[in-house]
Amino acid sequence: MEIKGLQDIHPATDVSFFREKTSKEKTITLDFGYLTGVVESWWKKNNNQGTHALKSQLVNLFLTYLRTEDTFHFDKVGLANGAAAVCIKNIFSLDSPKLALTVHEALADLFHLTDIKYEYEEHKALYLKPSAEKYREWGNGHGDITPHSDDLYENLNVDYLALTVCRDITKTPTAYYFPSDLLCELNDEEIRELLTMQAAFISGKNVSGLKERVRHVVEFSDIYGFHFSLDFRIDSQNGERMRAINGGQHVLDKIRAGLPNAKNHVSTAETGTFLIMANHKILHARPMLNIDANEARQQANNSTFNTTPRLLFRSKGPRKQYYPLDETTYTRVAL
């Protein structure tokens, strides 16, 4: 059997290479149950300290007690030879917003996520906000959220999205989709169109005014493999959040039509779960919350961190960049 090297393949046009590589993307599930007691014992003794000090302590605790096979994944999410997502269960069981936020920030740091904050968005805590029952396609709303990757209309590239469950009595998990499962009904010609497609991405409810960016829908690199920019949400005011601009809209429409029957995975909707995913490897979504719309309205009008039925903490942004230390590449300056 002939084995082709990358030099023999043009990744942007070779359909078989594309299908092979994208079919190998995976999620890793880890169980930190062996550490739950350690985390909660430390927390009960130290929780009166400030968040920054607590995060630093917890980072050190994780690095001290975590098994090597678990810390292995900190450097691998989103790489061509790594997982597209990591879901960690049973980190803690206490229903404490402060503990959940501390765990979230510590693990986001260990996975090398640089959290960003836009001036227009309170992105950290996700819970029912006023008028939640009226909205879908919104993390603080009651309705469903269609598969998408985050912030494709922004100038920067968001490499990672991380979510930590503090509480979810609605038992509504985050759903996520591998592109290979969304594209499996496309024929070779449609895949070729996708590989050369550009699309315009526009902002939605969380942004005042309108932001727009044009991106290639599919990109490839040896380090990260195939990257996707896909957003199938429809904004109530601005319409479709993604539109092809150089032909191929029928391909996007075909993918959209298949979403209701597409294979997907779900996280664990339980206290103490941390999910991190490569934003350009996976599309995330959410079904409608498992509570009645009237109850959602009542809860939203009186929501606090301690009373809301569903509270998640979120980080999103680029990966921290680390550079090899090679003294020959630096210019020595005489003092």
mmCIF file of N, CA, C and O in Angstrom, residues 18-103:
data_model
loop_
_atom_site.group_PDB
_atom_site.id
_atom_site.type_symbol
_atom_site.label_atom_id
_atom_site.label_comp_id
_atom_site.label_asym_id
_atom_site.label_seq_id
_atom_site.Cartn_x
_atom_site.Cartn_y
_atom_site.Cartn_z
ATOM 1 N N PHE A 18 -8.613 14.867 3.674
ATOM 2 C CA PHE A 18 -9.480 15.649 4.553
ATOM 3 C C PHE A 18 -10.374 14.739 5.387
ATOM 4 O O PHE A 18 -10.476 14.888 6.611
ATOM 5 N N ARG A 19 -11.026 13.795 4.740
ATOM 6 C CA ARG A 19 -11.935 12.902 5.472
ATOM 7 C C ARG A 19 -11.175 12.064 6.499
ATOM 8 O O ARG A 19 -11.651 11.848 7.621
ATOM 9 N N GLU A 20 -10.004 11.585 6.113
ATOM 10 C CA GLU A 20 -9.223 10.752 7.018
ATOM 11 C C GLU A 20 -8.818 11.534 8.265
ATOM 12 O O GLU A 20 -8.977 11.048 9.400
ATOM 13 N N LYS A 21 -8.283 12.722 8.075
ATOM 14 C CA LYS A 21 -7.791 13.501 9.202
ATOM 15 C C LYS A 21 -8.919 13.945 10.122
ATOM 16 O O LYS A 21 -8.807 13.868 11.362
ATOM 17 N N THR A 22 -10.018 14.416 9.558
ATOM 18 C CA THR A 22 -11.100 14.932 10.404
ATOM 19 C C THR A 22 -11.821 13.808 11.141
ATOM 20 O O THR A 22 -12.370 14.030 12.229
ATOM 21 N N SER A 23 -11.804 12.612 10.605
ATOM 22 C CA SER A 23 -12.482 11.492 11.268
ATOM 23 C C SER A 23 -11.763 11.041 12.533
ATOM 24 O O SER A 23 -12.330 10.320 13.358
ATOM 25 N N LYS A 24 -10.523 11.466 12.704
ATOM 26 C CA LYS A 24 -9.726 11.032 13.854
ATOM 27 C C LYS A 24 -9.823 11.979 15.052
ATOM 28 O O LYS A 24 -9.229 11.707 16.098
ATOM 29 N N GLU A 25 -10.540 13.082 14.905
ATOM 30 C CA GLU A 25 -10.690 13.992 16.033
ATOM 31 C C GLU A 25 -11.458 13.299 17.157
ATOM 32 O O GLU A 25 -12.391 12.531 16.907
ATOM 33 N N LYS A 26 -11.098 13.583 18.411
ATOM 34 C CA LYS A 26 -11.705 12.859 19.529
ATOM 35 C C LYS A 26 -11.811 13.748 20.766
ATOM 36 O O LYS A 26 -11.181 14.810 20.861
ATOM 37 N N THR A 27 -12.616 13.267 21.711
ATOM 38 C CA THR A 27 -12.730 13.865 23.034
ATOM 39 C C THR A 27 -12.132 12.920 24.055
ATOM 40 O O THR A 27 -12.318 11.712 23.969
ATOM 41 N N ILE A 28 -11.430 13.475 25.022
ATOM 42 C CA ILE A 28 -10.900 12.698 26.141
ATOM 43 C C ILE A 28 -11.752 13.005 27.379
ATOM 44 O O ILE A 28 -12.005 14.176 27.682
ATOM 45 N N THR A 29 -12.209 11.967 28.064
ATOM 46 C CA THR A 29 -12.945 12.143 29.316
ATOM 47 C C THR A 29 -12.066 11.684 30.474
ATOM 48 O O THR A 29 -11.545 10.560 30.465
ATOM 49 N N LEU A 30 -11.886 12.563 31.461
ATOM 50 C CA LEU A 30 -11.073 12.261 32.636
ATOM 51 C C LEU A 30 -11.952 12.300 33.882
ATOM 52 O O LEU A 30 -12.898 13.090 33.962
ATOM 53 N N ASP A 31 -11.630 11.474 34.844
ATOM 54 C CA ASP A 31 -12.357 11.436 36.116
ATOM 55 C C ASP A 31 -11.389 11.828 37.232
ATOM 56 O O ASP A 31 -10.452 11.087 37.533
ATOM 57 N N PHE A 32 -11.636 12.996 37.828
ATOM 58 C CA PHE A 32 -10.786 13.474 38.921
ATOM 59 C C PHE A 32 -11.342 13.047 40.278
ATOM 60 O O PHE A 32 -10.993 13.628 41.310
ATOM 61 N N GLY A 33 -12.195 12.018 40.307
ATOM 62 C CA GLY A 33 -12.796 11.581 41.557
ATOM 63 C C GLY A 33 -11.772 11.229 42.616
ATOM 64 O O GLY A 33 -12.031 11.388 43.818
ATOM 65 N N TYR A 34 -10.601 10.785 42.190
ATOM 66 C CA TYR A 34 -9.553 10.441 43.153
ATOM 67 C C TYR A 34 -8.981 11.678 43.851
ATOM 68 O O TYR A 34 -8.254 11.568 44.849
ATOM 69 N N LEU A 35 -9.345 12.865 43.345
ATOM 70 C CA LEU A 35 -8.821 14.116 43.896
ATOM 71 C C LEU A 35 -9.901 14.954 44.584
ATOM 72 O O LEU A 35 -9.585 15.971 45.207
ATOM 73 N N THR A 36 -11.163 14.534 44.474
ATOM 74 C CA THR A 36 -12.265 15.338 45.018
ATOM 75 C C THR A 36 -12.068 15.654 46.497
ATOM 76 O O THR A 36 -12.225 16.804 46.930
ATOM 77 N N GLY A 37 -11.728 14.644 47.284
ATOM 78 C CA GLY A 37 -11.551 14.853 48.721
ATOM 79 C C GLY A 37 -10.429 15.814 49.034
ATOM 80 O O GLY A 37 -10.544 16.648 49.949
ATOM 81 N N VAL A 38 -9.342 15.736 48.285
ATOM 82 C CA VAL A 38 -8.201 16.632 48.485
ATOM 83 C C VAL A 38 -8.608 18.079 48.199
ATOM 84 O O VAL A 38 -8.299 18.999 48.966
ATOM 85 N N VAL A 39 -9.320 18.287 47.074
ATOM 86 C CA VAL A 39 -9.750 19.631 46.686
ATOM 87 C C VAL A 39 -10.695 20.209 47.728
ATOM 88 O O VAL A 39 -10.545 21.365 48.172
ATOM 89 N N GLU A 40 -11.673 19.431 48.166
ATOM 90 C CA GLU A 40 -12.673 19.961 49.088
ATOM 91 C C GLU A 40 -12.101 20.169 50.492
ATOM 92 O O GLU A 40 -12.488 21.121 51.185
ATOM 93 N N SER A 41 -11.182 19.323 50.909
ATOM 94 C CA SER A 41 -10.526 19.523 52.204
ATOM 95 C C SER A 41 -9.691 20.796 52.188
ATOM 96 O O SER A 41 -9.730 21.607 53.137
ATOM 97 N N TRP A 42 -8.942 20.996 51.109
ATOM 98 C CA TRP A 42 -8.161 22.241 50.963
ATOM 99 C C TRP A 42 -9.087 23.439 50.966
ATOM 100 O O TRP A 42 -8.808 24.463 51.615
ATOM 101 N N TRP A 43 -10.234 23.338 50.268
ATOM 102 C CA TRP A 43 -11.151 24.460 50.142
ATOM 103 C C TRP A 43 -11.731 24.861 51.501
ATOM 104 O O TRP A 43 -11.792 26.049 51.845
ATOM 105 N N LYS A 44 -12.141 23.909 52.288
ATOM 106 C CA LYS A 44 -12.760 24.204 53.577
ATOM 107 C C LYS A 44 -11.788 24.913 54.519
ATOM 108 O O LYS A 44 -12.197 25.696 55.376
ATOM 109 N N LYS A 45 -10.506 24.685 54.349
ATOM 110 C CA LYS A 45 -9.501 25.304 55.208
ATOM 111 C C LYS A 45 -9.068 26.681 54.722
ATOM 112 O O LYS A 45 -8.538 27.485 55.496
ATOM 113 N N ASN A 46 -9.272 26.973 53.431
ATOM 114 C CA ASN A 46 -8.660 28.176 52.844
ATOM 115 C C ASN A 46 -9.623 29.113 52.137
ATOM 116 O O ASN A 46 -9.192 30.124 51.573
ATOM 117 N N ASN A 47 -10.931 28.816 52.138
ATOM 118 C CA ASN A 47 -11.835 29.562 51.254
ATOM 119 C C ASN A 47 -12.080 31.011 51.657
ATOM 120 O O ASN A 47 -12.773 31.738 50.939
ATOM 121 N N ASN A 48 -11.543 31.460 52.798
ATOM 122 C CA ASN A 48 -11.707 32.863 53.185
ATOM 123 C C ASN A 48 -10.673 33.769 52.524
ATOM 124 O O ASN A 48 -10.681 34.980 52.721
ATOM 125 N N GLN A 49 -9.773 33.221 51.724
ATOM 126 C CA GLN A 49 -8.748 34.022 51.044
ATOM 127 C C GLN A 49 -9.288 34.596 49.731
ATOM 128 O O GLN A 49 -10.367 34.235 49.270
ATOM 129 N N GLY A 50 -8.493 35.472 49.121
ATOM 130 C CA GLY A 50 -8.872 36.080 47.850
ATOM 131 C C GLY A 50 -8.774 35.094 46.698
ATOM 132 O O GLY A 50 -8.034 34.096 46.767
ATOM 133 N N THR A 51 -9.506 35.388 45.619
ATOM 134 C CA THR A 51 -9.587 34.466 44.485
ATOM 135 C C THR A 51 -8.233 34.227 43.835
ATOM 136 O O THR A 51 -7.903 33.100 43.454
ATOM 137 N N HIS A 52 -7.419 35.276 43.700
ATOM 138 C CA HIS A 52 -6.120 35.113 43.039
ATOM 139 C C HIS A 52 -5.216 34.177 43.830
ATOM 140 O O HIS A 52 -4.575 33.279 43.270
ATOM 141 N N ALA A 53 -5.166 34.372 45.157
ATOM 142 C CA ALA A 53 -4.340 33.503 46.004
ATOM 143 C C ALA A 53 -4.851 32.073 45.965
ATOM 144 O O ALA A 53 -4.074 31.114 45.883
ATOM 145 N N LEU A 54 -6.169 31.911 45.983
ATOM 146 C CA LEU A 54 -6.757 30.571 45.945
ATOM 147 C C LEU A 54 -6.440 29.871 44.632
ATOM 148 O O LEU A 54 -6.131 28.670 44.616
ATOM 149 N N LYS A 55 -6.509 30.606 43.543
ATOM 150 C CA LYS A 55 -6.205 29.995 42.250
ATOM 151 C C LYS A 55 -4.765 29.501 42.206
ATOM 152 O O LYS A 55 -4.491 28.390 41.748
ATOM 153 N N SER A 56 -3.840 30.319 42.683
ATOM 154 C CA SER A 56 -2.426 29.914 42.683
ATOM 155 C C SER A 56 -2.208 28.665 43.521
ATOM 156 O O SER A 56 -1.479 27.754 43.124
ATOM 157 N N GLN A 57 -2.858 28.618 44.679
ATOM 158 C CA GLN A 57 -2.732 27.439 45.529
ATOM 159 C C GLN A 57 -3.301 26.196 44.847
ATOM 160 O O GLN A 57 -2.734 25.103 44.923
ATOM 161 N N LEU A 58 -4.446 26.376 44.191
ATOM 162 C CA LEU A 58 -5.094 25.228 43.552
ATOM 163 C C LEU A 58 -4.293 24.717 42.361
ATOM 164 O O LEU A 58 -4.221 23.507 42.123
ATOM 165 N N VAL A 59 -3.680 25.613 41.611
ATOM 166 C CA VAL A 59 -2.799 25.192 40.517
ATOM 167 C C VAL A 59 -1.697 24.295 41.071
ATOM 168 O O VAL A 59 -1.408 23.214 40.523
ATOM 169 N N ASN A 60 -1.083 24.717 42.143
ATOM 170 C CA ASN A 60 -0.012 23.919 42.750
ATOM 171 C C ASN A 60 -0.532 22.584 43.279
ATOM 172 O O ASN A 60 0.142 21.553 43.174
ATOM 173 N N LEU A 61 -1.738 22.601 43.853
ATOM 174 C CA LEU A 61 -2.333 21.363 44.353
ATOM 175 C C LEU A 61 -2.561 20.380 43.209
ATOM 176 O O LEU A 61 -2.254 19.180 43.313
ATOM 177 N N PHE A 62 -3.113 20.885 42.094
ATOM 178 C CA PHE A 62 -3.338 20.016 40.929
ATOM 179 C C PHE A 62 -2.020 19.419 40.435
ATOM 180 O O PHE A 62 -1.924 18.218 40.161
ATOM 181 N N LEU A 63 -1.005 20.253 40.318
ATOM 182 C CA LEU A 63 0.279 19.772 39.798
ATOM 183 C C LEU A 63 0.944 18.781 40.750
ATOM 184 O O LEU A 63 1.722 17.927 40.325
ATOM 185 N N THR A 64 0.620 18.877 42.031
ATOM 186 C CA THR A 64 1.193 17.965 43.020
ATOM 187 C C THR A 64 0.497 16.609 43.020
ATOM 188 O O THR A 64 1.152 15.559 43.097
ATOM 189 N N TYR A 65 -0.827 16.604 42.902
ATOM 190 C CA TYR A 65 -1.586 15.381 43.120
ATOM 191 C C TYR A 65 -2.134 14.717 41.855
ATOM 192 O O TYR A 65 -2.527 13.543 41.903
ATOM 193 N N LEU A 66 -2.199 15.428 40.750
ATOM 194 C CA LEU A 66 -2.758 14.822 39.536
ATOM 195 C C LEU A 66 -1.836 13.745 38.989
ATOM 196 O O LEU A 66 -0.608 13.846 39.059
ATOM 197 N N ARG A 67 -2.442 12.732 38.410
ATOM 198 C CA ARG A 67 -1.673 11.664 37.785
ATOM 199 C C ARG A 67 -1.044 12.167 36.489
ATOM 200 O O ARG A 67 -1.621 13.008 35.787
ATOM 201 N N THR A 68 0.102 11.617 36.156
ATOM 202 C CA THR A 68 0.827 12.042 34.954
ATOM 203 C C THR A 68 -0.016 11.868 33.702
ATOM 204 O O THR A 68 -0.001 12.714 32.797
ATOM 205 N N GLU A 69 -0.782 10.786 33.636
ATOM 206 C CA GLU A 69 -1.600 10.546 32.445
ATOM 207 C C GLU A 69 -2.724 11.573 32.292
ATOM 208 O O GLU A 69 -3.279 11.732 31.197
ATOM 209 N N ASP A 70 -3.059 12.280 33.381
ATOM 210 C CA ASP A 70 -4.058 13.340 33.284
ATOM 211 C C ASP A 70 -3.422 14.678 32.910
ATOM 212 O O ASP A 70 -3.957 15.425 32.084
ATOM 213 N N THR A 71 -2.268 15.002 33.519
ATOM 214 C CA THR A 71 -1.607 16.261 33.176
ATOM 215 C C THR A 71 -1.077 16.248 31.742
ATOM 216 O O THR A 71 -0.857 17.312 31.148
ATOM 217 N N PHE A 72 -0.894 15.082 31.159
ATOM 218 C CA PHE A 72 -0.420 14.947 29.784
ATOM 219 C C PHE A 72 -1.258 15.776 28.819
ATOM 220 O O PHE A 72 -0.745 16.330 27.841
ATOM 221 N N HIS A 73 -2.556 15.876 29.092
ATOM 222 C CA HIS A 73 -3.465 16.522 28.134
ATOM 223 C C HIS A 73 -3.439 18.040 28.185
ATOM 224 O O HIS A 73 -3.995 18.697 27.293
ATOM 225 N N PHE A 74 -2.793 18.622 29.211
ATOM 226 C CA PHE A 74 -2.785 20.075 29.326
ATOM 227 C C PHE A 74 -2.179 20.743 28.092
ATOM 228 O O PHE A 74 -2.580 21.843 27.720
ATOM 229 N N ASP A 75 -1.203 20.116 27.472
ATOM 230 C CA ASP A 75 -0.495 20.728 26.345
ATOM 231 C C ASP A 75 -1.014 20.286 24.976
ATOM 232 O O ASP A 75 -0.457 20.698 23.961
ATOM 233 N N LYS A 76 -2.037 19.445 24.929
ATOM 234 C CA LYS A 76 -2.363 18.778 23.678
ATOM 235 C C LYS A 76 -3.682 19.193 23.028
ATOM 236 O O LYS A 76 -3.928 18.866 21.871
ATOM 237 N N VAL A 77 -4.548 19.883 23.755
ATOM 238 C CA VAL A 77 -5.869 20.195 23.205
ATOM 239 C C VAL A 77 -5.747 21.053 21.953
ATOM 240 O O VAL A 77 -5.086 22.090 21.947
ATOM 241 N N GLY A 78 -6.371 20.607 20.895
ATOM 242 C CA GLY A 78 -6.389 21.367 19.647
ATOM 243 C C GLY A 78 -5.245 21.109 18.707
ATOM 244 O O GLY A 78 -5.248 21.603 17.581
ATOM 245 N N LEU A 79 -4.241 20.334 19.136
ATOM 246 C CA LEU A 79 -3.128 20.003 18.252
ATOM 247 C C LEU A 79 -3.501 18.840 17.350
ATOM 248 O O LEU A 79 -4.418 18.064 17.640
ATOM 249 N N ALA A 80 -2.766 18.696 16.252
ATOM 250 C CA ALA A 80 -3.053 17.627 15.306
ATOM 251 C C ALA A 80 -2.921 16.252 15.955
ATOM 252 O O ALA A 80 -3.595 15.305 15.560
ATOM 253 N N ASN A 81 -2.047 16.139 16.959
ATOM 254 C CA ASN A 81 -1.844 14.855 17.635
ATOM 255 C C ASN A 81 -2.500 14.809 19.006
ATOM 256 O O ASN A 81 -2.171 13.958 19.840
ATOM 257 N N GLY A 82 -3.425 15.739 19.277
ATOM 258 C CA GLY A 82 -4.086 15.795 20.575
ATOM 259 C C GLY A 82 -5.589 15.679 20.446
ATOM 260 O O GLY A 82 -6.124 15.456 19.356
ATOM 261 N N ALA A 83 -6.275 15.813 21.563
ATOM 262 C CA ALA A 83 -7.729 15.750 21.576
ATOM 263 C C ALA A 83 -8.320 17.095 21.168
ATOM 264 O O ALA A 83 -7.736 18.149 21.413
ATOM 265 N N ALA A 84 -9.502 17.035 20.561
ATOM 266 C CA ALA A 84 -10.215 18.266 20.226
ATOM 267 C C ALA A 84 -10.920 18.842 21.444
ATOM 268 O O ALA A 84 -11.239 20.031 21.484
ATOM 269 N N ALA A 85 -11.186 17.992 22.446
ATOM 270 C CA ALA A 85 -11.827 18.449 23.674
ATOM 271 C C ALA A 85 -11.451 17.518 24.811
ATOM 272 O O ALA A 85 -11.150 16.345 24.599
ATOM 273 N N VAL A 86 -11.477 18.064 26.022
ATOM 274 C CA VAL A 86 -11.271 17.281 27.242
ATOM 275 C C VAL A 86 -12.404 17.608 28.198
ATOM 276 O O VAL A 86 -12.674 18.786 28.478
ATOM 277 N N CYS A 87 -13.086 16.586 28.686
ATOM 278 C CA CYS A 87 -14.155 16.746 29.668
ATOM 279 C C CYS A 87 -13.688 16.081 30.967
ATOM 280 O O CYS A 87 -13.351 14.888 30.976
ATOM 281 N N ILE A 88 -13.666 16.850 32.056
ATOM 282 C CA ILE A 88 -13.202 16.352 33.346
ATOM 283 C C ILE A 88 -14.382 16.312 34.317
ATOM 284 O O ILE A 88 -15.062 17.320 34.522
ATOM 285 N N LYS A 89 -14.614 15.165 34.921
ATOM 286 C CA LYS A 89 -15.723 14.977 35.855
ATOM 287 C C LYS A 89 -15.215 14.868 37.293
ATOM 288 O O LYS A 89 -14.060 14.530 37.525
ATOM 289 N N ASN A 90 -16.130 15.153 38.234
ATOM 290 C CA ASN A 90 -15.899 14.892 39.659
ATOM 291 C C ASN A 90 -14.700 15.637 40.244
ATOM 292 O O ASN A 90 -13.989 15.114 41.090
ATOM 293 N N ILE A 91 -14.509 16.881 39.820
ATOM 294 C CA ILE A 91 -13.430 17.681 40.400
ATOM 295 C C ILE A 91 -13.819 18.110 41.811
ATOM 296 O O ILE A 91 -12.983 18.130 42.716
ATOM 297 N N PHE A 92 -15.083 18.458 41.996
ATOM 298 C CA PHE A 92 -15.611 18.830 43.312
ATOM 299 C C PHE A 92 -17.106 18.519 43.311
ATOM 300 O O PHE A 92 -17.721 18.354 42.245
ATOM 301 N N SER A 93 -17.695 18.448 44.495
ATOM 302 C CA SER A 93 -19.133 18.166 44.604
ATOM 303 C C SER A 93 -19.876 19.240 45.382
ATOM 304 O O SER A 93 -21.104 19.233 45.416
ATOM 305 N N LEU A 94 -19.140 20.164 46.009
ATOM 306 C CA LEU A 94 -19.766 21.235 46.780
ATOM 307 C C LEU A 94 -20.396 22.269 45.842
ATOM 308 O O LEU A 94 -19.780 22.690 44.862
ATOM 309 N N ASP A 95 -21.619 22.681 46.156
ATOM 310 C CA ASP A 95 -22.291 23.718 45.367
ATOM 311 C C ASP A 95 -21.846 25.071 45.896
ATOM 312 O O ASP A 95 -22.471 25.664 46.778
ATOM 313 N N SER A 96 -20.728 25.562 45.371
ATOM 314 C CA SER A 96 -20.149 26.831 45.812
ATOM 315 C C SER A 96 -19.681 27.610 44.594
ATOM 316 O O SER A 96 -18.740 27.191 43.918
ATOM 317 N N PRO A 97 -20.313 28.742 44.271
ATOM 318 C CA PRO A 97 -19.860 29.537 43.131
ATOM 319 C C PRO A 97 -18.396 29.951 43.220
ATOM 320 O O PRO A 97 -17.690 29.938 42.210
ATOM 321 N N LYS A 98 -17.938 30.293 44.422
ATOM 322 C CA LYS A 98 -16.543 30.721 44.566
ATOM 323 C C LYS A 98 -15.589 29.573 44.297
ATOM 324 O O LYS A 98 -14.551 29.737 43.633
ATOM 325 N N LEU A 99 -15.910 28.374 44.778
ATOM 326 C CA LEU A 99 -15.077 27.206 44.494
ATOM 327 C C LEU A 99 -15.102 26.885 43.008
ATOM 328 O O LEU A 99 -14.051 26.609 42.404
ATOM 329 N N ALA A 100 -16.281 26.904 42.401
ATOM 330 C CA ALA A 100 -16.397 26.590 40.976
ATOM 331 C C ALA A 100 -15.559 27.550 40.136
ATOM 332 O O ALA A 100 -14.866 27.138 39.204
ATOM 333 N N LEU A 101 -15.624 28.856 40.473
ATOM 334 C CA LEU A 101 -14.850 29.848 39.726
ATOM 335 C C LEU A 101 -13.353 29.630 39.928
ATOM 336 O O LEU A 101 -12.564 29.748 38.983
ATOM 337 N N THR A 102 -12.945 29.307 41.154
ATOM 338 C CA THR A 102 -11.524 29.076 41.428
ATOM 339 C C THR A 102 -11.012 27.871 40.644
ATOM 340 O O THR A 102 -9.932 27.920 40.027
ATOM 341 N N VAL A 103 -11.764 26.782 40.674
ATOM 342 C CA VAL A 103 -11.389 25.585 39.902
ATOM 343 C C VAL A 103 -11.328 25.916 38.419
ATOM 344 O O VAL A 103 -10.388 25.524 37.707
#
